[in-house]
Short mmCIF file of C-alpha atoms in Angstrom, two decimals:
data_model
loop_
_atom_site.label_atom_id
_atom_site.label_comp_id
_atom_site.label_asym_id
_atom_site.label_seq_id
_atom_site.Cartn_x
_atom_site.Cartn_y
_atom_site.Cartn_z
CA MET A 5 0.00 0.00 0.00
CA SER A 6 2.80 2.45 0.91
CA GLU A 7 4.58 1.61 -2.36
CA VAL A 8 1.44 2.47 -4.32
CA GLY A 9 1.03 5.69 -2.35
CA SER A 10 4.66 6.64 -3.05
CA THR A 11 4.20 6.03 -6.77
CA THR A 12 1.05 8.17 -6.78
CA ARG A 13 2.80 11.02 -4.99
CA SER A 14 5.70 10.80 -7.47
CA ALA A 15 3.29 10.94 -10.40
CA ASP A 16 1.53 13.91 -8.82
CA LEU A 17 4.89 15.64 -8.36
CA ASP A 18 5.84 15.01 -11.98
CA SER A 19 2.47 16.33 -13.09
CA ALA A 20 2.90 19.43 -10.93
CA GLU A 21 6.36 20.02 -12.36
CA ARG A 22 5.01 19.74 -15.91
CA ARG A 23 2.24 22.21 -15.13
CA GLY A 24 4.77 24.55 -13.57
CA ALA A 25 7.01 24.31 -16.63
CA GLN A 26 4.07 25.02 -18.92
CA ARG A 27 3.13 28.09 -16.87
CA VAL A 28 6.68 29.40 -17.14
CA LEU A 29 6.69 28.70 -20.89
CA LEU A 30 3.40 30.59 -21.23
CA LEU A 31 4.62 33.56 -19.21
CA GLY A 32 8.00 33.73 -20.92
CA SER A 33 6.42 33.43 -24.35
CA LEU A 34 3.95 36.21 -23.49
CA GLY A 35 6.91 38.38 -22.48
CA MET A 36 8.45 37.76 -25.88
CA PHE A 37 5.10 38.48 -27.52
CA VAL A 38 4.61 41.84 -25.80
CA VAL A 39 8.03 43.25 -26.64
CA ALA A 40 7.92 41.86 -30.20
CA LEU A 41 4.46 43.40 -30.70
CA ASP A 42 5.87 46.83 -29.96
CA THR A 43 8.42 46.45 -32.76
CA THR A 44 5.66 46.57 -35.38
CA ILE A 45 2.41 47.79 -33.81
CA VAL A 46 3.40 51.42 -34.46
CA ASN A 47 3.43 50.78 -38.24
CA ILE A 48 -0.32 50.91 -38.66
CA ALA A 49 -0.50 54.31 -36.92
CA PHE A 50 2.59 55.71 -38.67
CA THR A 51 0.79 58.31 -40.79
CA THR A 52 -1.68 59.11 -37.98
CA ILE A 53 1.15 59.86 -35.54
CA ALA A 54 2.97 61.96 -38.14
CA GLY A 55 -0.12 64.11 -38.58
CA SER A 56 -0.85 64.33 -34.87
CA LEU A 57 2.68 65.39 -33.93
CA HIS A 58 3.23 67.47 -37.09
CA THR A 59 6.48 65.77 -38.02
CA SER A 60 8.14 64.35 -41.14
CA THR A 61 8.37 60.70 -42.12
CA GLY A 62 12.13 60.78 -41.67
CA ARG A 63 11.92 61.98 -38.07
CA LEU A 64 9.07 59.66 -37.23
CA ALA A 65 11.05 56.67 -38.51
CA TRP A 66 13.19 57.04 -35.39
CA VAL A 67 10.15 56.03 -33.35
CA LEU A 68 10.64 52.60 -34.94
CA ASN A 69 14.43 52.61 -35.23
CA ALA A 70 15.23 53.88 -31.73
CA TYR A 71 13.42 50.86 -30.34
CA SER A 72 15.14 48.41 -32.68
CA VAL A 73 18.67 49.85 -32.29
CA VAL A 74 18.60 49.92 -28.48
CA PHE A 75 16.88 46.54 -28.31
CA ALA A 76 19.50 44.91 -30.53
CA ALA A 77 22.43 46.46 -28.67
CA LEU A 78 21.28 45.47 -25.18
CA LEU A 79 19.95 41.94 -25.70
CA ILE A 80 23.23 40.17 -24.96
CA PRO A 81 24.36 42.40 -22.04
CA SER A 82 20.88 41.97 -20.57
CA GLY A 83 21.43 38.23 -20.57
CA TRP A 84 24.49 38.77 -18.37
CA VAL A 85 22.48 41.03 -16.04
CA ALA A 86 19.85 38.29 -15.68
CA ASP A 87 22.48 35.62 -14.96
CA ARG A 88 24.24 37.84 -12.43
CA TYR A 89 21.33 39.40 -10.53
CA GLY A 90 18.59 36.79 -10.97
CA ARG A 91 16.45 35.83 -13.95
CA LYS A 92 13.14 36.29 -12.14
CA ARG A 93 14.14 39.66 -10.69
CA VAL A 94 15.32 40.99 -14.05
CA PHE A 95 12.27 39.65 -15.90
CA LEU A 96 9.87 41.33 -13.47
CA ALA A 97 11.88 44.56 -13.46
CA GLY A 98 11.86 44.53 -17.26
CA LEU A 99 8.08 44.14 -17.38
CA LEU A 100 7.44 46.93 -14.88
CA GLY A 101 9.94 49.27 -16.53
CA PHE A 102 8.39 48.50 -19.90
CA ALA A 103 5.00 49.48 -18.49
CA VAL A 104 6.32 52.80 -17.16
CA MET A 105 8.06 53.70 -20.43
CA SER A 106 4.98 52.71 -22.40
CA ALA A 107 3.01 55.23 -20.34
CA LEU A 108 5.66 57.85 -21.15
CA CYS A 109 5.30 57.13 -24.88
CA ALA A 110 1.52 57.40 -24.59
CA ALA A 111 1.82 60.84 -22.98
CA ALA A 112 4.52 62.17 -25.35
CA PRO A 113 3.75 65.78 -26.37
CA ASP A 114 6.12 65.75 -29.37
CA VAL A 115 8.19 63.41 -31.50
CA GLY A 116 11.39 64.03 -29.49
CA VAL A 117 9.83 62.75 -26.27
CA LEU A 118 8.26 59.83 -28.16
CA VAL A 119 11.61 58.78 -29.65
CA ALA A 120 13.29 59.04 -26.22
CA GLY A 121 10.47 57.03 -24.65
CA ARG A 122 10.83 54.36 -27.31
CA GLY A 123 14.55 54.08 -26.63
CA LEU A 124 13.91 53.68 -22.90
CA GLN A 125 11.11 51.24 -23.62
CA ALA A 126 13.60 49.12 -25.55
CA VAL A 127 16.01 49.09 -22.59
CA PHE A 128 13.44 47.25 -20.50
CA ALA A 129 12.27 45.13 -23.43
CA ALA A 130 15.87 43.92 -23.73
CA LEU A 131 15.75 42.85 -20.08
CA VAL A 132 12.60 40.81 -20.67
CA VAL A 133 13.76 38.74 -23.66
CA PRO A 134 16.92 36.91 -22.44
CA SER A 135 15.60 36.53 -18.89
CA SER A 136 12.36 35.01 -20.19
CA LEU A 137 14.29 32.49 -22.28
CA ALA A 138 16.60 31.60 -19.38
CA LEU A 139 13.59 31.07 -17.11
CA ILE A 140 12.05 28.74 -19.70
CA LEU A 141 15.22 26.73 -20.35
CA GLN A 142 15.77 25.98 -16.67
CA GLU A 143 12.33 24.32 -16.48
CA PHE A 144 12.86 21.85 -19.34
CA PRO A 145 15.26 18.91 -19.77
CA PRO A 146 17.78 19.22 -22.64
CA ALA A 147 15.74 17.02 -24.98
CA GLN A 148 12.72 19.34 -24.72
CA ARG A 149 14.58 22.64 -24.91
CA PRO A 150 14.52 22.97 -28.73
CA MET A 151 10.72 22.68 -28.57
CA ALA A 152 10.56 25.30 -25.83
CA VAL A 153 12.87 27.65 -27.74
CA GLY A 154 10.80 27.19 -30.88
CA THR A 155 7.57 28.00 -29.03
CA TRP A 156 9.12 31.06 -27.43
CA GLY A 157 10.62 32.24 -30.72
CA SER A 158 7.40 31.73 -32.68
CA MET A 159 5.70 34.37 -30.56
CA GLY A 160 7.64 36.99 -32.48
CA ALA A 161 5.93 35.84 -35.67
CA VAL A 162 2.52 35.78 -34.00
CA ALA A 163 3.10 39.30 -32.65
CA ALA A 164 4.01 40.58 -36.09
CA ALA A 165 0.86 38.94 -37.45
CA LEU A 166 -1.48 40.47 -34.87
CA ALA A 167 0.14 43.90 -34.65
CA PRO A 168 -1.66 45.55 -37.61
CA THR A 169 -5.15 44.60 -36.46
CA ALA A 170 -4.49 45.40 -32.81
CA GLY A 171 -2.90 48.74 -33.67
CA ALA A 172 -5.67 49.66 -36.11
CA LEU A 173 -8.47 48.93 -33.65
CA LEU A 174 -6.81 51.03 -30.97
CA THR A 175 -6.04 53.87 -33.39
CA GLU A 176 -9.49 53.87 -35.00
CA TYR A 177 -11.65 53.58 -31.89
CA ALA A 178 -9.49 55.19 -29.22
CA SER A 179 -6.23 56.99 -30.09
CA TRP A 180 -2.76 56.11 -31.34
CA ARG A 181 -1.61 56.74 -27.78
CA TRP A 182 -3.45 53.58 -26.69
CA ILE A 183 -0.98 51.57 -28.77
CA PHE A 184 1.45 52.23 -25.93
CA LEU A 185 -0.97 52.66 -23.04
CA ILE A 186 -2.44 49.19 -23.48
CA ASN A 187 0.95 47.74 -22.48
CA VAL A 188 0.62 49.08 -18.94
CA PRO A 189 -2.08 46.76 -17.52
CA ILE A 190 -0.78 43.80 -19.53
CA ALA A 191 2.81 44.13 -18.30
CA VAL A 192 1.76 44.83 -14.71
CA GLY A 193 -0.58 41.81 -14.73
CA MET A 194 2.19 39.58 -16.11
CA ALA A 195 4.58 40.81 -13.42
CA ALA A 196 2.02 40.04 -10.70
CA PHE A 197 1.49 36.52 -12.09
CA GLY A 198 5.22 35.99 -12.53
CA SER A 199 5.99 36.96 -8.95
CA ARG A 200 3.90 33.96 -7.85
CA VAL A 201 4.86 31.25 -10.35
CA LEU A 202 8.50 31.93 -11.19
CA ARG A 203 11.43 30.70 -9.15
CA GLU A 204 14.63 32.69 -8.84
CA THR A 205 17.87 31.35 -10.29
CA ARG A 206 21.26 32.76 -11.20
CA ALA A 207 24.19 31.45 -13.20
CA PRO A 208 26.53 29.51 -10.88
CA ALA A 209 29.43 31.72 -11.92
CA ALA A 210 28.29 34.57 -14.12
CA SER A 211 31.11 35.82 -16.32
CA ARG A 212 32.19 39.43 -16.56
CA ILE A 213 29.80 41.91 -18.09
CA PRO A 214 29.95 41.83 -21.91
CA ASP A 215 32.33 44.37 -23.40
CA PRO A 216 30.78 47.85 -22.98
CA VAL A 217 32.73 49.19 -25.97
CA GLY A 218 31.33 46.41 -28.14
CA THR A 219 27.83 47.20 -26.90
CA VAL A 220 28.23 50.83 -27.95
CA LEU A 221 29.52 49.74 -31.36
CA VAL A 222 26.55 47.40 -31.89
CA ALA A 223 24.27 50.39 -31.40
CA ALA A 224 26.42 52.96 -33.20
CA ILE A 225 26.91 51.10 -36.50
CA PRO A 226 23.22 50.65 -37.43
CA ALA A 227 22.36 54.05 -35.96
CA LEU A 228 24.91 55.81 -38.21
CA LEU A 229 23.79 53.92 -41.32
CA SER A 230 20.15 54.56 -40.48
CA LEU A 231 20.83 58.27 -39.88
CA SER A 232 22.41 58.64 -43.30
CA LEU A 233 19.63 56.70 -45.03
CA LEU A 234 16.87 58.66 -43.31
CA GLN A 235 18.43 62.12 -43.65
CA GLY A 236 19.85 61.68 -47.15
CA PRO A 237 16.63 62.84 -48.84
CA TYR A 238 16.49 65.95 -46.62
CA TRP A 239 20.16 66.96 -46.34
CA GLY A 240 21.13 65.74 -49.81
CA TRP A 241 23.00 62.54 -50.62
CA SER A 242 26.23 64.46 -51.21
CA ASP A 243 26.02 66.26 -47.86
CA PRO A 244 29.20 65.64 -45.80
CA ARG A 245 27.09 64.53 -42.83
CA VAL A 246 25.37 61.85 -44.92
CA ILE A 247 28.61 60.63 -46.50
CA GLY A 248 30.35 60.77 -43.12
CA GLY A 249 27.64 58.64 -41.52
CA PHE A 250 27.99 55.96 -44.18
CA VAL A 251 31.78 55.99 -44.04
CA LEU A 252 31.97 55.90 -40.25
CA GLY A 253 29.28 53.23 -39.98
CA PHE A 254 31.06 50.88 -42.38
CA ALA A 255 34.48 51.73 -40.92
CA LEU A 256 33.35 50.76 -37.42
CA LEU A 257 32.30 47.28 -38.55
CA PRO A 258 35.87 45.85 -38.76
CA VAL A 259 36.64 47.65 -35.49
CA PHE A 260 33.75 45.81 -33.88
CA LEU A 261 34.95 42.47 -35.28
CA TRP A 262 38.49 43.14 -34.07
CA ARG A 263 37.24 44.17 -30.65
CA SER A 264 35.06 41.06 -30.37
CA ALA A 265 38.03 38.83 -31.21
CA ALA A 266 40.46 40.66 -28.90
CA VAL A 267 38.59 40.95 -25.60
CA ALA A 268 37.85 38.12 -23.20
CA ASN A 269 34.21 39.13 -22.73
CA PRO A 270 32.93 40.11 -26.21
CA VAL A 271 29.39 41.34 -26.63
CA MET A 272 29.08 38.88 -29.53
CA ASP A 273 31.07 35.67 -29.22
CA LEU A 274 32.55 35.17 -32.69
CA ALA A 275 33.43 31.57 -31.83
CA LEU A 276 29.74 30.71 -32.19
CA PHE A 277 29.94 31.71 -35.84
CA LYS A 278 32.37 28.87 -36.48
CA GLN A 279 29.25 26.72 -36.51
CA ARG A 280 28.26 26.85 -40.17
CA GLN A 281 24.53 26.53 -39.56
CA PHE A 282 24.54 29.25 -36.93
CA ARG A 283 26.45 31.58 -39.26
CA LEU A 284 24.20 30.98 -42.26
CA VAL A 285 20.91 31.18 -40.35
CA ASN A 286 21.89 34.51 -38.81
CA ALA A 287 22.86 35.87 -42.23
CA GLY A 288 19.47 34.74 -43.51
CA THR A 289 17.78 36.31 -40.48
CA LEU A 290 19.37 39.70 -41.18
CA LEU A 291 18.35 39.61 -44.85
CA PHE A 292 14.81 38.41 -44.23
CA ALA A 293 14.20 40.84 -41.36
CA THR A 294 15.30 43.71 -43.60
CA ALA A 295 12.73 42.64 -46.18
CA PHE A 296 10.01 41.78 -43.65
CA PHE A 297 10.01 44.94 -41.55
CA GLY A 298 10.53 47.18 -44.55
CA LEU A 299 7.62 45.64 -46.44
CA LEU A 300 5.43 45.64 -43.34
CA LEU A 301 5.75 49.42 -42.98
CA SER A 302 5.69 50.19 -46.70
CA GLY A 303 2.47 48.22 -47.24
CA VAL A 304 0.60 50.13 -44.56
CA VAL A 305 1.90 53.51 -45.77
CA PHE A 306 0.94 52.65 -49.36
CA LEU A 307 -2.61 51.71 -48.43
CA GLN A 308 -3.12 54.84 -46.34
CA THR A 309 -1.46 57.38 -48.63
CA GLU A 310 -2.06 56.02 -52.14
CA TRP A 311 -5.33 54.13 -51.73
CA HIS A 312 -6.49 56.45 -48.89
CA TYR A 313 -7.51 53.62 -46.60
CA SER A 314 -8.11 54.32 -42.91
CA ALA A 315 -5.96 52.60 -40.30
CA LEU A 316 -8.62 49.99 -39.66
CA ARG A 317 -9.30 49.37 -43.34
CA SER A 318 -5.54 49.03 -43.93
CA ALA A 319 -5.33 46.42 -41.18
CA LEU A 320 -8.26 44.50 -42.64
CA ALA A 321 -6.71 44.71 -46.11
CA THR A 322 -3.49 43.15 -44.84
CA ALA A 323 -5.23 40.72 -42.44
CA PRO A 324 -5.06 37.63 -44.73
CA GLY A 325 -1.27 37.60 -44.47
CA PRO A 326 -1.21 37.63 -40.64
CA LEU A 327 -3.97 35.03 -40.53
CA VAL A 328 -1.86 32.74 -42.70
CA VAL A 329 1.08 33.26 -40.32
CA ILE A 330 -1.03 32.32 -37.29
CA LEU A 331 -2.43 29.22 -39.02
CA LEU A 332 0.88 27.96 -40.37
CA ALA A 333 3.35 28.90 -37.58
CA ARG A 334 3.02 25.63 -35.64
CA PRO A 335 2.71 23.35 -38.70
CA ALA A 336 5.84 25.05 -40.05
CA GLY A 337 7.73 23.88 -36.98
CA ARG A 338 6.58 20.32 -37.55
CA LEU A 339 7.60 20.56 -41.21
CA ALA A 340 11.06 21.76 -40.17
CA ALA A 341 11.40 18.85 -37.75
CA ARG A 342 10.41 16.37 -40.46
CA PHE A 343 12.12 17.75 -43.56
CA GLY A 344 14.85 19.96 -42.09
CA HIS A 345 14.91 23.71 -41.59
CA ARG A 346 16.77 24.42 -44.85
CA ARG A 347 13.96 23.15 -47.07
CA VAL A 348 11.30 24.97 -45.10
CA LEU A 349 13.24 28.25 -45.03
CA LEU A 350 13.91 28.03 -48.76
CA ALA A 351 10.23 27.37 -49.46
CA GLY A 352 9.35 30.36 -47.31
CA ALA A 353 11.82 32.54 -49.18
CA VAL A 354 10.33 31.55 -52.54
CA ALA A 355 6.79 32.25 -51.33
CA TRP A 356 7.92 35.62 -49.95
CA CYS A 357 9.57 36.54 -53.24
CA VAL A 358 6.41 35.65 -55.16
CA GLY A 359 4.24 37.70 -52.80
CA SER A 360 6.41 40.79 -52.71
CA GLY A 361 6.93 40.62 -56.46
CA ALA A 362 3.16 40.32 -56.96
CA LEU A 363 2.63 43.58 -55.09
CA ALA A 364 5.29 45.27 -57.21
CA VAL A 365 3.59 44.11 -60.42
CA GLN A 366 -0.07 44.47 -59.52
CA ALA A 367 -0.59 47.22 -56.90
CA GLY A 368 -1.05 50.54 -58.70
CA GLY A 369 -2.60 53.92 -58.20
CA SER A 370 -6.19 52.60 -58.24
CA ALA A 371 -7.52 50.49 -55.39
CA HIS A 372 -8.36 46.95 -56.48
CA TRP A 373 -7.88 44.95 -53.30
CA ALA A 374 -9.08 41.47 -54.34
CA ALA A 375 -7.17 41.41 -57.63
CA ASP A 376 -4.07 43.49 -56.87
CA TRP A 377 -3.42 43.13 -53.13
CA LEU A 378 -4.88 39.89 -51.79
CA PRO A 379 -2.78 37.36 -53.78
CA GLY A 380 0.51 39.00 -52.84
CA THR A 381 -0.53 39.30 -49.19
CA VAL A 382 -1.35 35.60 -48.96
CA PHE A 383 2.02 34.56 -50.41
CA ILE A 384 3.79 37.04 -48.10
CA GLY A 385 2.00 35.42 -45.15
CA ILE A 386 3.08 31.95 -46.27
CA GLY A 387 6.67 33.15 -46.62
CA ALA A 388 6.67 34.75 -43.16
CA ALA A 389 5.05 31.68 -41.57
CA LEU A 390 7.70 29.36 -43.02
CA THR A 391 10.54 31.66 -41.97
CA LEU A 392 10.05 33.73 -38.83
CA PRO A 393 9.11 30.88 -36.43
CA ILE A 394 11.85 28.62 -37.82
CA GLN A 395 14.89 30.90 -37.70
CA PRO A 396 15.40 31.14 -33.88
CA GLY A 397 15.27 27.37 -33.40
CA ALA A 398 17.41 26.74 -36.49
CA ALA A 399 20.06 29.14 -35.20
CA ALA A 400 20.17 27.62 -31.72
CA LYS A 401 19.89 24.00 -32.90
CA SER A 402 23.54 23.83 -33.95
CA LEU A 403 24.75 24.98 -30.51
CA PRO A 404 25.19 23.01 -27.27
CA PRO A 405 22.22 23.44 -24.86
CA PRO A 406 24.14 25.80 -22.51
CA GLN A 407 24.54 28.21 -25.42
CA PHE A 408 20.87 28.20 -26.52
CA ALA A 409 20.15 31.45 -24.68
CA VAL A 410 23.08 33.44 -26.05
CA GLY A 411 22.56 31.98 -29.52
CA SER A 412 18.90 33.00 -29.48
CA ALA A 413 19.84 36.49 -28.23
CA ILE A 414 22.29 36.93 -31.11
CA ASN A 415 19.66 35.76 -33.59
CA ALA A 416 17.15 38.23 -32.12
CA SER A 417 19.78 40.99 -32.41
CA PHE A 418 20.22 40.25 -36.12
CA ARG A 419 16.46 40.41 -36.55
CA GLN A 420 16.29 43.84 -34.88
CA LEU A 421 19.21 45.15 -36.93
CA GLY A 422 17.37 43.99 -40.03
CA ALA A 423 14.32 45.93 -38.85
CA VAL A 424 16.43 49.12 -38.67
CA LEU A 425 17.77 48.60 -42.18
CA GLY A 426 14.39 47.70 -43.68
CA VAL A 427 12.60 50.74 -42.24
CA SER A 428 15.48 53.04 -43.22
CA ILE A 429 15.67 51.74 -46.78
CA PHE A 430 11.95 52.17 -47.33
CA VAL A 431 11.80 55.67 -45.84
CA ALA A 432 14.86 56.78 -47.83
CA VAL A 433 13.38 55.58 -51.14
CA GLN A 434 9.89 56.87 -50.40
CA THR A 435 10.96 60.35 -49.30
CA SER A 436 13.39 60.70 -52.22
CA ALA A 437 10.64 60.10 -54.78
CA GLY A 438 8.72 63.01 -56.21
CA PRO A 439 4.91 63.00 -56.56
CA ALA A 440 5.12 61.66 -60.11
CA ALA A 441 7.25 58.69 -59.06
CA TYR A 442 5.49 57.98 -55.75
CA VAL A 443 3.91 54.65 -56.76
CA ASP A 444 7.06 53.60 -58.61
CA ALA A 445 9.04 54.11 -55.39
CA PHE A 446 6.91 51.48 -53.66
CA HIS A 447 7.37 49.11 -56.59
CA HIS A 448 11.15 49.54 -56.40
CA VAL A 449 11.35 48.76 -52.68
CA TRP A 450 9.00 45.78 -53.04
CA TRP A 451 11.23 44.31 -55.75
CA ALA A 452 14.24 44.93 -53.49
CA PHE A 453 12.51 43.24 -50.56
CA ALA A 454 11.53 40.32 -52.81
CA ALA A 455 15.20 39.85 -53.72
CA LEU A 456 16.36 40.14 -50.09
CA GLY A 457 13.79 37.57 -48.95
CA LEU A 458 14.86 35.13 -51.63
CA ALA A 459 18.54 35.71 -50.78
CA ALA A 460 17.75 34.87 -47.14
CA GLY A 461 16.50 31.41 -48.14
CA ILE A 462 19.40 30.77 -50.49
CA ALA A 463 21.94 31.84 -47.83
CA VAL A 464 20.79 29.12 -45.45
CA CYS A 465 21.22 26.48 -48.16
CA LEU A 466 24.80 27.39 -49.09
#
């Protein structure tokens, strides 16, 4: 009888541990979802905010890029902070800080305060991401960690899919400021739940803080390139400030690589890139993110400025793509497990190229949604569904389990850097075009994004 009772208690304990692990996975994935949502939710309200704050497209682009630049630069150092001071503590602090900075963005009286708020928002978002992943990994045995990482990483794709509709509803029926304000109760509620269900852990012997100079360089390089791209149409492409930004940005890249190889605590461990799969997947991530985030913004701006759609109508017009992402995200993971990530990523790249190319060929000055927009949007959704959820797991898969967290952080950094480049490229092309070439400018960037998306799939197969 006692033996049976012991077995029952053991089974109950195992069941309780599984439920606890699932709760942590849910909470950590929601943390990833919330900060990823804020990368793209502003897109749908881009023209509305520009009109409300009486600012130019070039200046407003920093509302997107400030978040992405700071987020990318601080992801890896934030992982060290979580290991050193406690994953639970850092995760909860990140959520609460994110809520406070979201409130600041919502109350911003001008674009300068909004850009500053977005940068500060990204500081706390960067605390949430690596700590959430570390909390998840500690709850799962090594054999189940790739599944957990894939689930956590797929939330970025789901967030990108839901962002247009969520942002449009808030903008249309409340105010663009609610895009930020809605984060406050969500983040505070998650922090309250996390304080009860999470357990505190630290790394047994956390290494030294990642190289501060390297961290600055990670932020400075994309910021300089983005500055030149965004200001080129206004200052003139031959302006010394524009040329100087390009030159300095590219010149700092080898400095960053040298610094990463020379110091004992690099912000980006170049040894990880000796793994061929890790190297190729991250290259593909950078290329695809450039295409994805650039097309995401350009599509919304096109619908609102050329076809004169409202924010809500724009979201509904683009909704088939996000719906495809939501429907295919999990099956895409199973396809990658069965056929290998290379085949799935290549198929996604081809679908993306077809979709973006379809927009470039079909979408013109007159609004014909069903014939000119819907087919491209569906293929774009298929491409995103077969790519975005797969890349984080594919990048980490080639690494030993102890390096899953840092590998995923590096992959997320490449995605954010791609977001900076994609937004900057689109804004530079769009603001350089005169009224007569306005539609052609969109066609040019869509062809460019089609090529970048295809190159992302090919890169992984090299």
